[in-house]
Tab-separated table of C-alpha atoms and ligand atoms in Angstrom:
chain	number	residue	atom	x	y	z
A	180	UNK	CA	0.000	0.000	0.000
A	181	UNK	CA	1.445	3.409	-0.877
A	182	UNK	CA	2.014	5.405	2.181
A	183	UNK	CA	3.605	8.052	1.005
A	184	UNK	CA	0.851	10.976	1.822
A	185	UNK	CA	0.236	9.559	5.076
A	186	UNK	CA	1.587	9.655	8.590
A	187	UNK	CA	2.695	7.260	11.007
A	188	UNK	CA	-1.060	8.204	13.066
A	189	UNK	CA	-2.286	7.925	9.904
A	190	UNK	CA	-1.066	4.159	9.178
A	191	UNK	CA	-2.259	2.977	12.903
A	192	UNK	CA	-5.687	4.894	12.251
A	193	UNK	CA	-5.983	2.153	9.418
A	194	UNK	CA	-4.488	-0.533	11.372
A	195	UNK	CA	-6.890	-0.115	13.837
A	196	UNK	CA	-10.065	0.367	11.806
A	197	UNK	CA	-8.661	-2.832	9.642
A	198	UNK	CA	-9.131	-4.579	12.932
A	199	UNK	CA	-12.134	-3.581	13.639
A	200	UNK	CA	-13.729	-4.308	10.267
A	201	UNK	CA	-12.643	-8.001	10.649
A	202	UNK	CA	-14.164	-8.319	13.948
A	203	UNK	CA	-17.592	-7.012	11.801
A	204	UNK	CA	-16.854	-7.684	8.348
A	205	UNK	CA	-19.050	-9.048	5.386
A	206	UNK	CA	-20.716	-11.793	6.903
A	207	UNK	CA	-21.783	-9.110	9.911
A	208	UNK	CA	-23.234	-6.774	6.707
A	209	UNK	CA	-25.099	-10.182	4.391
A	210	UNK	CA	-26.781	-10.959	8.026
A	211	UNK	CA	-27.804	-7.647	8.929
A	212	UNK	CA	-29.499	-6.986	4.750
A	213	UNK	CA	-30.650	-10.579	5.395
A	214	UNK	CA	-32.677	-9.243	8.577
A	215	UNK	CA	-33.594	-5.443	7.100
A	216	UNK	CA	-31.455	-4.528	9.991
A	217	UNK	CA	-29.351	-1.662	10.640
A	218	UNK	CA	-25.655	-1.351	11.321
A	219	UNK	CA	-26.309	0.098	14.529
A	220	UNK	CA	-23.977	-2.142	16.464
A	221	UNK	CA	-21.155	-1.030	14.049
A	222	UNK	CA	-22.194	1.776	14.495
A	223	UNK	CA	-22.030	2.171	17.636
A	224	UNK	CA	-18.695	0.910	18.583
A	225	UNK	CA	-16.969	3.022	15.347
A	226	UNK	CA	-18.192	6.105	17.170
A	227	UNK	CA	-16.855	4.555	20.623
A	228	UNK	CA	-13.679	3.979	19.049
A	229	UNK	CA	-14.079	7.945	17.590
A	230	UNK	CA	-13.464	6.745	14.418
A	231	UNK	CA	-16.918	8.232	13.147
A	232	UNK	CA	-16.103	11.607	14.943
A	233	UNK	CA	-12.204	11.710	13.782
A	234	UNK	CA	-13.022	14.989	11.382
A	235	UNK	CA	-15.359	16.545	13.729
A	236	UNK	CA	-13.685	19.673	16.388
A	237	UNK	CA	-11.990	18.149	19.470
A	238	UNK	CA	-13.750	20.610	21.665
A	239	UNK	CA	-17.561	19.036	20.171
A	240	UNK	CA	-16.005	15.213	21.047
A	241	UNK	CA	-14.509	15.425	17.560
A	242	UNK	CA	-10.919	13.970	17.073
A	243	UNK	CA	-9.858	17.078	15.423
A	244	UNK	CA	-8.599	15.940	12.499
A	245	UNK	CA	-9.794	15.959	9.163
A	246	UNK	CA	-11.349	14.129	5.509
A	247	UNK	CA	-8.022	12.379	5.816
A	248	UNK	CA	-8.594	10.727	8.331
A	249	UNK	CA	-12.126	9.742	7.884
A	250	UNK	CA	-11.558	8.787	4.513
A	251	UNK	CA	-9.018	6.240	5.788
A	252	UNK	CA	-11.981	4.946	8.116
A	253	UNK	CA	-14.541	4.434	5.746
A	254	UNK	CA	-11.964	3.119	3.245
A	255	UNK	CA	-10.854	0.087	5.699
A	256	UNK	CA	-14.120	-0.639	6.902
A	257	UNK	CA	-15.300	-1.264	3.085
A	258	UNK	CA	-12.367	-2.876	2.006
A	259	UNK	CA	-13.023	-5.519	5.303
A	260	UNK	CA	-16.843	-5.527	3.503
A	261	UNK	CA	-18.454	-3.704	5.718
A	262	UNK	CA	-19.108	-0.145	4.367
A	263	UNK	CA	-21.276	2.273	6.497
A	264	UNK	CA	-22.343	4.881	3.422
A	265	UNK	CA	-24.138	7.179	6.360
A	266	UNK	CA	-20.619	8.045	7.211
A	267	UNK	CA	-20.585	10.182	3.908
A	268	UNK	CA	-23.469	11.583	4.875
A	269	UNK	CA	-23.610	12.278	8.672
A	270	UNK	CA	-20.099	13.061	9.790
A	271	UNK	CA	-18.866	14.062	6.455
A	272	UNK	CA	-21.450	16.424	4.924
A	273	UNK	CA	-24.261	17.696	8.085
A	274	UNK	CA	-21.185	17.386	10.841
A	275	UNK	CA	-18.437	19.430	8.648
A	276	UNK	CA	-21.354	21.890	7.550
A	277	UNK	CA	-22.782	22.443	10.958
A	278	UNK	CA	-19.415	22.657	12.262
A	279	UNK	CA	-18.275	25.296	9.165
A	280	UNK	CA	-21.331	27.549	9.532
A	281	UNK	CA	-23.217	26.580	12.506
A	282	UNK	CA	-24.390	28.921	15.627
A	283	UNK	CA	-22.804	27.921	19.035
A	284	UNK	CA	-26.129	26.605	19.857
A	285	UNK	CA	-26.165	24.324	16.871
A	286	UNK	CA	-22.760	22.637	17.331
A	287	UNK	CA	-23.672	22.079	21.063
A	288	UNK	CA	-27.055	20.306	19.575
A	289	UNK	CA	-25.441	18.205	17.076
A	290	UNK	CA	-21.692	17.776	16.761
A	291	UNK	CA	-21.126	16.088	20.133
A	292	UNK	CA	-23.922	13.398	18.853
A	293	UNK	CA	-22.753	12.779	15.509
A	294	UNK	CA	-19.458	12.179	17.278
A	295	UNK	CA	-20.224	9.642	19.841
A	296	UNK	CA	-22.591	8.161	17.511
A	297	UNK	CA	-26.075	8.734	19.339
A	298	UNK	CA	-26.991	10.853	16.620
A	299	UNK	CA	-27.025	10.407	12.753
A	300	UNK	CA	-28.008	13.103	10.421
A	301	UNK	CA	-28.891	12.265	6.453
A	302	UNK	CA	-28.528	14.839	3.700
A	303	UNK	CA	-31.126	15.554	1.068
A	304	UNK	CA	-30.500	17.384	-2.071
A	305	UNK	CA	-31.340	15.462	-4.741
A	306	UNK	CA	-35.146	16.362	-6.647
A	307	UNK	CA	-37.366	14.225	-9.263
A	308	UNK	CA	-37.429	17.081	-11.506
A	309	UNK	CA	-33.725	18.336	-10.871
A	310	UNK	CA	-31.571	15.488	-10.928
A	311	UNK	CA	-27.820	16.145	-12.028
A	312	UNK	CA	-28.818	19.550	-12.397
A	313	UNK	CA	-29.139	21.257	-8.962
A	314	UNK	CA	-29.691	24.864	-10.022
A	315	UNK	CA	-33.047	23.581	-10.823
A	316	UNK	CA	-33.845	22.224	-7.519
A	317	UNK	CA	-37.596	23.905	-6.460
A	318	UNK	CA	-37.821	23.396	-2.517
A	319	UNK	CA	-38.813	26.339	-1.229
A	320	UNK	CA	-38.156	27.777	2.249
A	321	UNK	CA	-40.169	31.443	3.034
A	322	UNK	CA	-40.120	33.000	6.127
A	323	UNK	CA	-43.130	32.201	8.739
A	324	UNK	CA	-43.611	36.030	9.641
A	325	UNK	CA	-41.668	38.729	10.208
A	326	UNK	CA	-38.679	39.918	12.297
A	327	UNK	CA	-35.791	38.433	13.490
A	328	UNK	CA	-37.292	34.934	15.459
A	329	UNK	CA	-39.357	34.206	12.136
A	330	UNK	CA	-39.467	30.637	11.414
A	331	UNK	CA	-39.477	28.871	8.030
A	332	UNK	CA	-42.044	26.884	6.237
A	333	UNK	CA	-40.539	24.265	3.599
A	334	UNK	CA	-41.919	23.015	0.321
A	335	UNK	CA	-40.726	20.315	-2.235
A	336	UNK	CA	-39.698	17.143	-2.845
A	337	UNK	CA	-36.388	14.917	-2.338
A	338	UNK	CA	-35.695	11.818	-3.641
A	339	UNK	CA	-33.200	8.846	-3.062
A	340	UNK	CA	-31.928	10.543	-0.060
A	341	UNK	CA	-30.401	7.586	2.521
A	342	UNK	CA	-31.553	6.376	6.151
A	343	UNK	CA	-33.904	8.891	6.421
A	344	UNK	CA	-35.504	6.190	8.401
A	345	UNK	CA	-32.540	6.096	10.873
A	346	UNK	CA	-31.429	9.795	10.971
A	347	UNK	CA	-32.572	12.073	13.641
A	348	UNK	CA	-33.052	14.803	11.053
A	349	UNK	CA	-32.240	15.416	7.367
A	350	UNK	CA	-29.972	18.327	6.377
A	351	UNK	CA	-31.804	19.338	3.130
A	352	UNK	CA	-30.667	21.368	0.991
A	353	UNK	CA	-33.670	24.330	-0.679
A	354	UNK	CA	-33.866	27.786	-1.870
A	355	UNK	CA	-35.390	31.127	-0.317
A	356	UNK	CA	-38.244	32.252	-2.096
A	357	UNK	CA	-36.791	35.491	-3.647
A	358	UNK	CA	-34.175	33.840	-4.818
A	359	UNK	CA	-36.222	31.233	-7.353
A	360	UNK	CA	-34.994	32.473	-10.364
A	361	UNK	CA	-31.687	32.518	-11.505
A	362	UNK	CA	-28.681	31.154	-10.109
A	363	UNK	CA	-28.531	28.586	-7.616
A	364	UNK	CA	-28.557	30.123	-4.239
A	365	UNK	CA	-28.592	27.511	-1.500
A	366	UNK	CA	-29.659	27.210	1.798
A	367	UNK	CA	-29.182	24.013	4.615
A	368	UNK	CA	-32.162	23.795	6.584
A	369	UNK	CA	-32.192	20.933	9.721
A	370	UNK	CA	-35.091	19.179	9.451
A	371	UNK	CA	-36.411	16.895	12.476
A	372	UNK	CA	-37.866	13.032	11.502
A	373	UNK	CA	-40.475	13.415	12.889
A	374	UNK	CA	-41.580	17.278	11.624
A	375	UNK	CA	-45.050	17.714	10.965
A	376	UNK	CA	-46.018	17.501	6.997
A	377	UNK	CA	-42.086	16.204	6.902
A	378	UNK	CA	-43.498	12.652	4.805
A	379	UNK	CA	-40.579	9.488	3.442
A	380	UNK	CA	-41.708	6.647	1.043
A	381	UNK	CA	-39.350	3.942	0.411
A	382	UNK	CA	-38.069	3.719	-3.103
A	383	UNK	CA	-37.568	-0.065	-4.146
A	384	UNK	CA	-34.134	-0.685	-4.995
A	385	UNK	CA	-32.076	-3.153	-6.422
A	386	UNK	CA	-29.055	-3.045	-3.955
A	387	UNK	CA	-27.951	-5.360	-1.730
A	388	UNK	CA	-27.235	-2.665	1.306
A	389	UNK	CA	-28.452	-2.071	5.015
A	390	UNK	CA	-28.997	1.688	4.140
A	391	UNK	CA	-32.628	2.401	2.197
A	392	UNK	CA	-33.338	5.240	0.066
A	393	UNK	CA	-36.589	7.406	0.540
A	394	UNK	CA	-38.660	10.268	-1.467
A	395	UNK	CA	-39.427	13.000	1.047
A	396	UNK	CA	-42.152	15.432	0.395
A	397	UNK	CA	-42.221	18.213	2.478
A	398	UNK	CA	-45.783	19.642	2.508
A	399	UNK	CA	-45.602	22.768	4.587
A	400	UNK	CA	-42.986	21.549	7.150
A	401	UNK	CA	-43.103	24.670	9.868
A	402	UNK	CA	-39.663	24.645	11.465
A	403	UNK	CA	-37.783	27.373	14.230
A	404	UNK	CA	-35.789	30.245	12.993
A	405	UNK	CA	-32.583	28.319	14.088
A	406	UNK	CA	-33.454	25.469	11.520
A	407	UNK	CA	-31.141	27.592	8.822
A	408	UNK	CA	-27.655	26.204	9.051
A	409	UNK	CA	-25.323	29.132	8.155
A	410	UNK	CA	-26.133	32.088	5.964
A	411	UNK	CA	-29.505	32.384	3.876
A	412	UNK	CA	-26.950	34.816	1.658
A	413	UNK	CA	-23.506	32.674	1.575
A	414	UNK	CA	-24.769	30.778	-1.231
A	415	UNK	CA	-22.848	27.743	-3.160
A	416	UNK	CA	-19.492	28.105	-1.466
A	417	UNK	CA	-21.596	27.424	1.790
A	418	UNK	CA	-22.735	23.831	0.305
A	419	UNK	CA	-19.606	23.177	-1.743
A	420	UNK	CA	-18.122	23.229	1.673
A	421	UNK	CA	-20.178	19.497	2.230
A	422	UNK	CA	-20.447	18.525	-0.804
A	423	UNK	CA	-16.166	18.080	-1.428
A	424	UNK	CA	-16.196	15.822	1.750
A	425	UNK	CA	-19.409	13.653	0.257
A	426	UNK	CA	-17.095	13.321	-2.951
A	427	UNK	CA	-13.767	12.605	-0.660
A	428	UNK	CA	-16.004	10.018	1.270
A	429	UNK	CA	-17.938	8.502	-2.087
A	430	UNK	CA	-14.055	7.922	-3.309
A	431	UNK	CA	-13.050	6.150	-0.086
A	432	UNK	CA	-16.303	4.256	0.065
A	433	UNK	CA	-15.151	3.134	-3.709
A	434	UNK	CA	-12.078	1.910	-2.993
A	435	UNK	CA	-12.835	-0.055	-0.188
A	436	UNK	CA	-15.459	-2.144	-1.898
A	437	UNK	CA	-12.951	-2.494	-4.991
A	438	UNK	CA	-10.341	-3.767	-2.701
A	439	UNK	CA	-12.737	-6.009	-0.859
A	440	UNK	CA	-14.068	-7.421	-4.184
A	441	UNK	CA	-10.374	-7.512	-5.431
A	442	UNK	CA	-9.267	-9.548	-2.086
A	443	UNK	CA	-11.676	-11.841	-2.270
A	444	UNK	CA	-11.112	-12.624	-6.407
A	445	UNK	CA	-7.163	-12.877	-5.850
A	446	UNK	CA	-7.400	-15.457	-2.719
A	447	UNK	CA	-9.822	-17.531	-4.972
A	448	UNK	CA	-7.218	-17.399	-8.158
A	449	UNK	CA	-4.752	-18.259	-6.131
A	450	UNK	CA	-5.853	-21.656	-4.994
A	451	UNK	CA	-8.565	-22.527	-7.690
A	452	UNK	CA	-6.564	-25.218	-10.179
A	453	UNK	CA	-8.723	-26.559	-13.026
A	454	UNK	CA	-5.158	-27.032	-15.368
A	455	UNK	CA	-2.033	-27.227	-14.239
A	456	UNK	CA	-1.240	-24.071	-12.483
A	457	UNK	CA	-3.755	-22.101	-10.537
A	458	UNK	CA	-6.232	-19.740	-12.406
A	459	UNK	CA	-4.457	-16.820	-11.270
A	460	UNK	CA	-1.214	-18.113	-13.069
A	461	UNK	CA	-2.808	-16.780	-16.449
A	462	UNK	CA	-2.687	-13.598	-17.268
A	463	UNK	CA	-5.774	-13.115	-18.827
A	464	UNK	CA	-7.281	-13.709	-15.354
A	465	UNK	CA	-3.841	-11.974	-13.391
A	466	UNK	CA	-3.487	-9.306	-15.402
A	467	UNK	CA	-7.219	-7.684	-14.911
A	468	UNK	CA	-6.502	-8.142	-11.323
A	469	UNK	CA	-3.284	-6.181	-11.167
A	470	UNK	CA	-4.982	-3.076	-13.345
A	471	UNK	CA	-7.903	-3.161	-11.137
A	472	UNK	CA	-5.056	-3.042	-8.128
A	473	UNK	CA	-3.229	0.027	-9.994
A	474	UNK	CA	-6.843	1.725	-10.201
A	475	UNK	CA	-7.592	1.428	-6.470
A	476	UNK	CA	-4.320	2.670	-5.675
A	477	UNK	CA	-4.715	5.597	-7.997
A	478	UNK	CA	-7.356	6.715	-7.340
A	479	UNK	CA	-6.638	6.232	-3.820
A	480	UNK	CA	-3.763	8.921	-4.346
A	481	UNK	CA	-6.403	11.650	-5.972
A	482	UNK	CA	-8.681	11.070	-2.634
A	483	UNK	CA	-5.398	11.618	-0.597
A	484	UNK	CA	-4.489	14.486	-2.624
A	485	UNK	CA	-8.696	16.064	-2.239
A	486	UNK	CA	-8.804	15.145	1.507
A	487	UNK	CA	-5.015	17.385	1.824
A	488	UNK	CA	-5.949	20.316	0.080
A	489	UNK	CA	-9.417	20.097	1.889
A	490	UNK	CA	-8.119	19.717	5.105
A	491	UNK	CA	-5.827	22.739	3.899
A	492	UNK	CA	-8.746	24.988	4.026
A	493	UNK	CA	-8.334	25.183	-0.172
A	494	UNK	CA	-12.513	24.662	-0.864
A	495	UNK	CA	-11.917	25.689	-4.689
A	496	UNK	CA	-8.289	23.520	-5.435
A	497	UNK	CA	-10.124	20.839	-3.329
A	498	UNK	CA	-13.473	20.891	-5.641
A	499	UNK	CA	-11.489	19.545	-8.660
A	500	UNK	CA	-9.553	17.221	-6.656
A	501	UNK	CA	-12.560	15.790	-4.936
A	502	UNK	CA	-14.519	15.627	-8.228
A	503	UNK	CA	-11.675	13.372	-9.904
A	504	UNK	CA	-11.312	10.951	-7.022
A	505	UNK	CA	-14.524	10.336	-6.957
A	506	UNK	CA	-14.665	9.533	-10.854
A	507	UNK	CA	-11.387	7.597	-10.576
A	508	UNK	CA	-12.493	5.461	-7.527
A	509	UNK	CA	-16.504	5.277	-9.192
A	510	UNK	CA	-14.378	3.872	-12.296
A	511	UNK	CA	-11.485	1.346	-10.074
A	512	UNK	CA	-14.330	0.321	-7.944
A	513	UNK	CA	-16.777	-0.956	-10.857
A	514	UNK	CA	-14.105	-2.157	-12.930
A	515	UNK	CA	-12.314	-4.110	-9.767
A	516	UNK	CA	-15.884	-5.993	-8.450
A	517	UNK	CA	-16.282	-6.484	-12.263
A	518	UNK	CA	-13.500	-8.513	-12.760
A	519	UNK	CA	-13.834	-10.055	-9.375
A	520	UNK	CA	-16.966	-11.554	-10.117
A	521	UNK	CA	-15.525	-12.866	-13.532
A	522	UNK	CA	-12.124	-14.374	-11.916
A	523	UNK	CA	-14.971	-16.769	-9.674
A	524	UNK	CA	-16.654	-18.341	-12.923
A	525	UNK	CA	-19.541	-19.462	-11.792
A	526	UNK	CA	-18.617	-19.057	-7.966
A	527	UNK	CA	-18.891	-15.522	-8.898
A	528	UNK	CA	-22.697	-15.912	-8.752
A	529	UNK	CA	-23.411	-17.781	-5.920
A	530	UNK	CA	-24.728	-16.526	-2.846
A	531	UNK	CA	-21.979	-18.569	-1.109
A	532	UNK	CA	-19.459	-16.404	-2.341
A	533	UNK	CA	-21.189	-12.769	-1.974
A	534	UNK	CA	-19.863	-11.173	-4.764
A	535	UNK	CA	-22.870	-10.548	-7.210
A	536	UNK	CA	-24.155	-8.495	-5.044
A	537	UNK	CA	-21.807	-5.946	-4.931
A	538	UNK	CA	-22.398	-5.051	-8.616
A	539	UNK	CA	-25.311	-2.915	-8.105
A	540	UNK	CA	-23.224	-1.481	-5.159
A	541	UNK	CA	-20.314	-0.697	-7.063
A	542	UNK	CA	-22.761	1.363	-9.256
A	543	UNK	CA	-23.069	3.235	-6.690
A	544	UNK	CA	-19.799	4.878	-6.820
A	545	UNK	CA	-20.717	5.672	-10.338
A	546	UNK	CA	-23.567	7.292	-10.320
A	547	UNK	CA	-23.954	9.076	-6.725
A	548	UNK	CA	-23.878	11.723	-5.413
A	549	UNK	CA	-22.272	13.534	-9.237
A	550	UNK	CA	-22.661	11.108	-12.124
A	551	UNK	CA	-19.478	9.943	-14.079
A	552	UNK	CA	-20.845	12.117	-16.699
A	553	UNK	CA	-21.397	15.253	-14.485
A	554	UNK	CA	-17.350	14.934	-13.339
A	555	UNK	CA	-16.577	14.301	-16.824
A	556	UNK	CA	-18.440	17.841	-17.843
A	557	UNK	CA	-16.808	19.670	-15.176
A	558	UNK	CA	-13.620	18.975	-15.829
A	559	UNK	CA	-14.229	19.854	-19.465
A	560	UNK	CA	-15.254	22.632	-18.458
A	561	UNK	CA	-13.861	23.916	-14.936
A	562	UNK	CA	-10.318	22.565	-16.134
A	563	UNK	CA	-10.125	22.749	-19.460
A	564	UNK	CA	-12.071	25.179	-20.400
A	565	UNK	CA	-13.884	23.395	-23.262
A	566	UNK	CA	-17.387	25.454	-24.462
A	567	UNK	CA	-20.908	23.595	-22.454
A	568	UNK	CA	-23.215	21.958	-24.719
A	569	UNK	CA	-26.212	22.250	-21.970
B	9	FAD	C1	-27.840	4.382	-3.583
B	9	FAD	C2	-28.033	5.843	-3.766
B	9	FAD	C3	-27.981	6.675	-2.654
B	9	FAD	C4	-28.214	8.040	-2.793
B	9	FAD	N1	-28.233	8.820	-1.659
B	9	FAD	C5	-28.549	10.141	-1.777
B	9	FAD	C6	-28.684	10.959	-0.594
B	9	FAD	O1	-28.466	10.498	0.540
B	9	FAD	N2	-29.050	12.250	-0.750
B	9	FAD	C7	-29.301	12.800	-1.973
B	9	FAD	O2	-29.644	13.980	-2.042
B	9	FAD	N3	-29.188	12.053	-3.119
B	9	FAD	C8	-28.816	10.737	-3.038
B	9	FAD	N4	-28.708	9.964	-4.173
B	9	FAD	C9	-29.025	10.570	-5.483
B	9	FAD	C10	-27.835	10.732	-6.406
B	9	FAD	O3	-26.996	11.760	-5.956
B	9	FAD	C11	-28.400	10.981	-7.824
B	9	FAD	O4	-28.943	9.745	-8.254
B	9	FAD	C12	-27.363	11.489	-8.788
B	9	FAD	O5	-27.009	12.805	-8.453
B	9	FAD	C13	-27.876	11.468	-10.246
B	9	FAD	O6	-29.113	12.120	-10.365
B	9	FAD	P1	-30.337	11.382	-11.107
B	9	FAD	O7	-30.470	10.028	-10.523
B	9	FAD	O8	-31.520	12.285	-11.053
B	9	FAD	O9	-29.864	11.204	-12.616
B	9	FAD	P2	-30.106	12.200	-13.842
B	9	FAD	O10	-29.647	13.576	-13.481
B	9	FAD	O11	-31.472	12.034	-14.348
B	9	FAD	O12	-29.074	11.601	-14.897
B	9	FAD	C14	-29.344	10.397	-15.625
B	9	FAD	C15	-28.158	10.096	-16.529
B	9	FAD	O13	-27.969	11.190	-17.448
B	9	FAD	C16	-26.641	11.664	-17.384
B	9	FAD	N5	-26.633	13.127	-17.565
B	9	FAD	C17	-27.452	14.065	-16.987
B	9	FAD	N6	-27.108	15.295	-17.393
B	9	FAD	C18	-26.069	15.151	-18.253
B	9	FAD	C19	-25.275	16.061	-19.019
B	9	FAD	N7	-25.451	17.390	-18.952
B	9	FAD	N8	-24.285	15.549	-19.795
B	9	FAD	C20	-24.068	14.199	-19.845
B	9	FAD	N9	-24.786	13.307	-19.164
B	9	FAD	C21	-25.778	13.771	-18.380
B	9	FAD	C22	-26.160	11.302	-15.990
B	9	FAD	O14	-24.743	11.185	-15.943
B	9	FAD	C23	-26.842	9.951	-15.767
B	9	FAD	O15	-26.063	8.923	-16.321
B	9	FAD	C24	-28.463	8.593	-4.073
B	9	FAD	C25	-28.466	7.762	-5.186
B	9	FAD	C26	-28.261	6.413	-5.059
B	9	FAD	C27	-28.296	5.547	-6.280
């Protein structure tokens, strides 16, 4: 493993999260999906351990540090088969945001909670109607009177937003009233499960994960003045601010089901014999294998490189960094369970073996939360400044 962006603390923070993931591990995650359970045990003892916590302040229960190191936790839980995606959502997004731009009063409410695990926050920005394009997003906040204390009343809909179900409150993401035309202008409003007119329906989906995606229609939802996470005014800088760590975390929750997959496929080549050397003695079955290893690790240098110049405080040299980890790992992680399944023959289908299943996961990494195709335009255009054809 290339160690060469990372620090001694760094190297035992994986050593130790390795260990834990073992102790939990894949059979832990096909039992719980078996069950519709939740990974609450997991959970629970990541955020004892203050591995969940690790980017949050020290001063909140935090660890202090930063997307390095919770990259490197989500990244070794996955690659022991055990992924927890709400730690791109809860920690990563809603804890860095709140912590960015939240009051006093809001840190003391949720920071020390996301830390120790007792409370879970999930992040909705994502419309029917919108899709890859977010300056079209139409939830609506207006103000619920006048002066200062005024509350807000929300309107819209959300879709495939995660453990909605589990999280204490959704961080969703809508725009002010007079600002509905024009550019995207942001705001983060916390809104409580159980909110009045605040309604989830589960969306059916084809993946083989403990965490289940929901449409949220907010009819009305009347929330406290102190529901607005940072400034009604401070605009896309304000969300780019979570939405850099959900790319970070989407590339570390990529890699560690591509080197999961890839672990599993290599131990099997290495012993199946059906000629006279084992499978993984030809190279048309080796050779797949070591690209899909040179992908992970690539990749796993641009998420390194995003979660640095994050960490740095750099929000704009971090956007393009984050954007192409998160393409390269989408790409290493498909390609890698891809090939994994293939090296098993038909093994690679069984139940038994568990690895089917991770090719709608994988997908994941493709498609959420910017599509391969959305990365692919920005860097057209952000980077090399190539004319937009929409
Ligand atoms: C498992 C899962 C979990 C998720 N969790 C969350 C969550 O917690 N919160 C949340 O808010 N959202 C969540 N999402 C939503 C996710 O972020 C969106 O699915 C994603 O942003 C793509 O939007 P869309 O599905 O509307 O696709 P669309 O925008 O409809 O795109 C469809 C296809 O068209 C392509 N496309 C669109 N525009 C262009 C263009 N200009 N040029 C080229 N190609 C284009 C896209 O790349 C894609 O392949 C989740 C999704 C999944 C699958």
């Amino acid at each position: 493993m290339s160690t060469v962006l990372e620090t001694e603390e760094h190297q035992a923070l994986r050593a130790a999260v390795a260990a834990l993931g073992k102790r939990y591990g894949r059979d832990y995650m096909t039992t719980v999906i078996r069950d519709g359970s939740h990974t609450h045990e997991l959970w629970a003892e990541a955020a004892k351990l203050g591995y969940l916590g690790v980017n949050l302040p020290e001063e909140y229960g935090g660890g202090g540090g930063g997307m390095a190191e919770l990259s490197i936790v989500l990244e070794e839980l996955g690659a022991a088969g055990s992924p927890l995606l709400m730690m791109i959502v809860s920690p990563a997004i809603c804890g860095t945001v709140i912590a960015r731009f939240g009051t006093d009063e809001q840190k003391q409410r949720w920071l020390p909670g996301l830390a120790d695990g007792t409370l879970t926050m999930a992040f909705g920005i994502t419309e029917p109607d919108a899709g890859s394009n977010s300056h079209r997003i139409t939830t609506t906040a207006r103000r619920d009177g006048t002066g200062p204390d005024a509350g807000w009343v929300l309107t819209g809909r959300k879709v495939f937003v995660s453990g909605v179900d589990i999280a204490d409150a959704t961080l969703i993401v809508g725009r002010t009233e007079d600002a509905r035309s024009g550019k995207l202008k942001p705001c983060l409003f916390i809104v409580p499960r159980d909110a009045e007119g605040f309604g989830r329906n589960r969306i059916d989906m084809e993946l083989h994960a403990p965490e289940k995606q929901f449409e949220l229609v907010l009819d009305d939802v009347r929330l406290p003045a102190d529901a607005l996470v940072g400034d009604e005014d401070a605009g896309l800088l304000q969300l780019f601010a979570g939405l850099n760590p959900e790319r970070i975390m989407t590339a570390a929750f990529g890699i560690g089901m591509g080197r999961f997959a890839l672990g599993r496929a290599v131990e099997y080549a290495r012993t199946r014999q059906v000629w006279k050397a084992p499978i993984g003695a030809h190279q048309a079955i080796a050779h797949p294998l070591a690209t899909a290893h040179i992908d992970l690790e690539l990749s796993r240098l641009m998420m390194q490189k995003a979660a640095r110049l994050y960490d740095d405080g750099d929000d704009i040299g971090a956007g393009e960094a984050a954007n192409m980890a998160k393409y390269a790992a989408g790409e290493a992680c498909v390609k890698a369970v891809d090939q994994a399944v293939h090296t098993l023959g038909g093994n690679g289908l069984t139940r038994e073996y568990g690895l089917a299943s991770l090719i709608t996961a994988s997908r994941v990494a493709r498609i959420a939360p910017v599509s391969r195709e959305m990365i692919l335009n920005y860097v057209s255009h952000q980077s090399l400044g190539l004319p937009k054809s929409y």
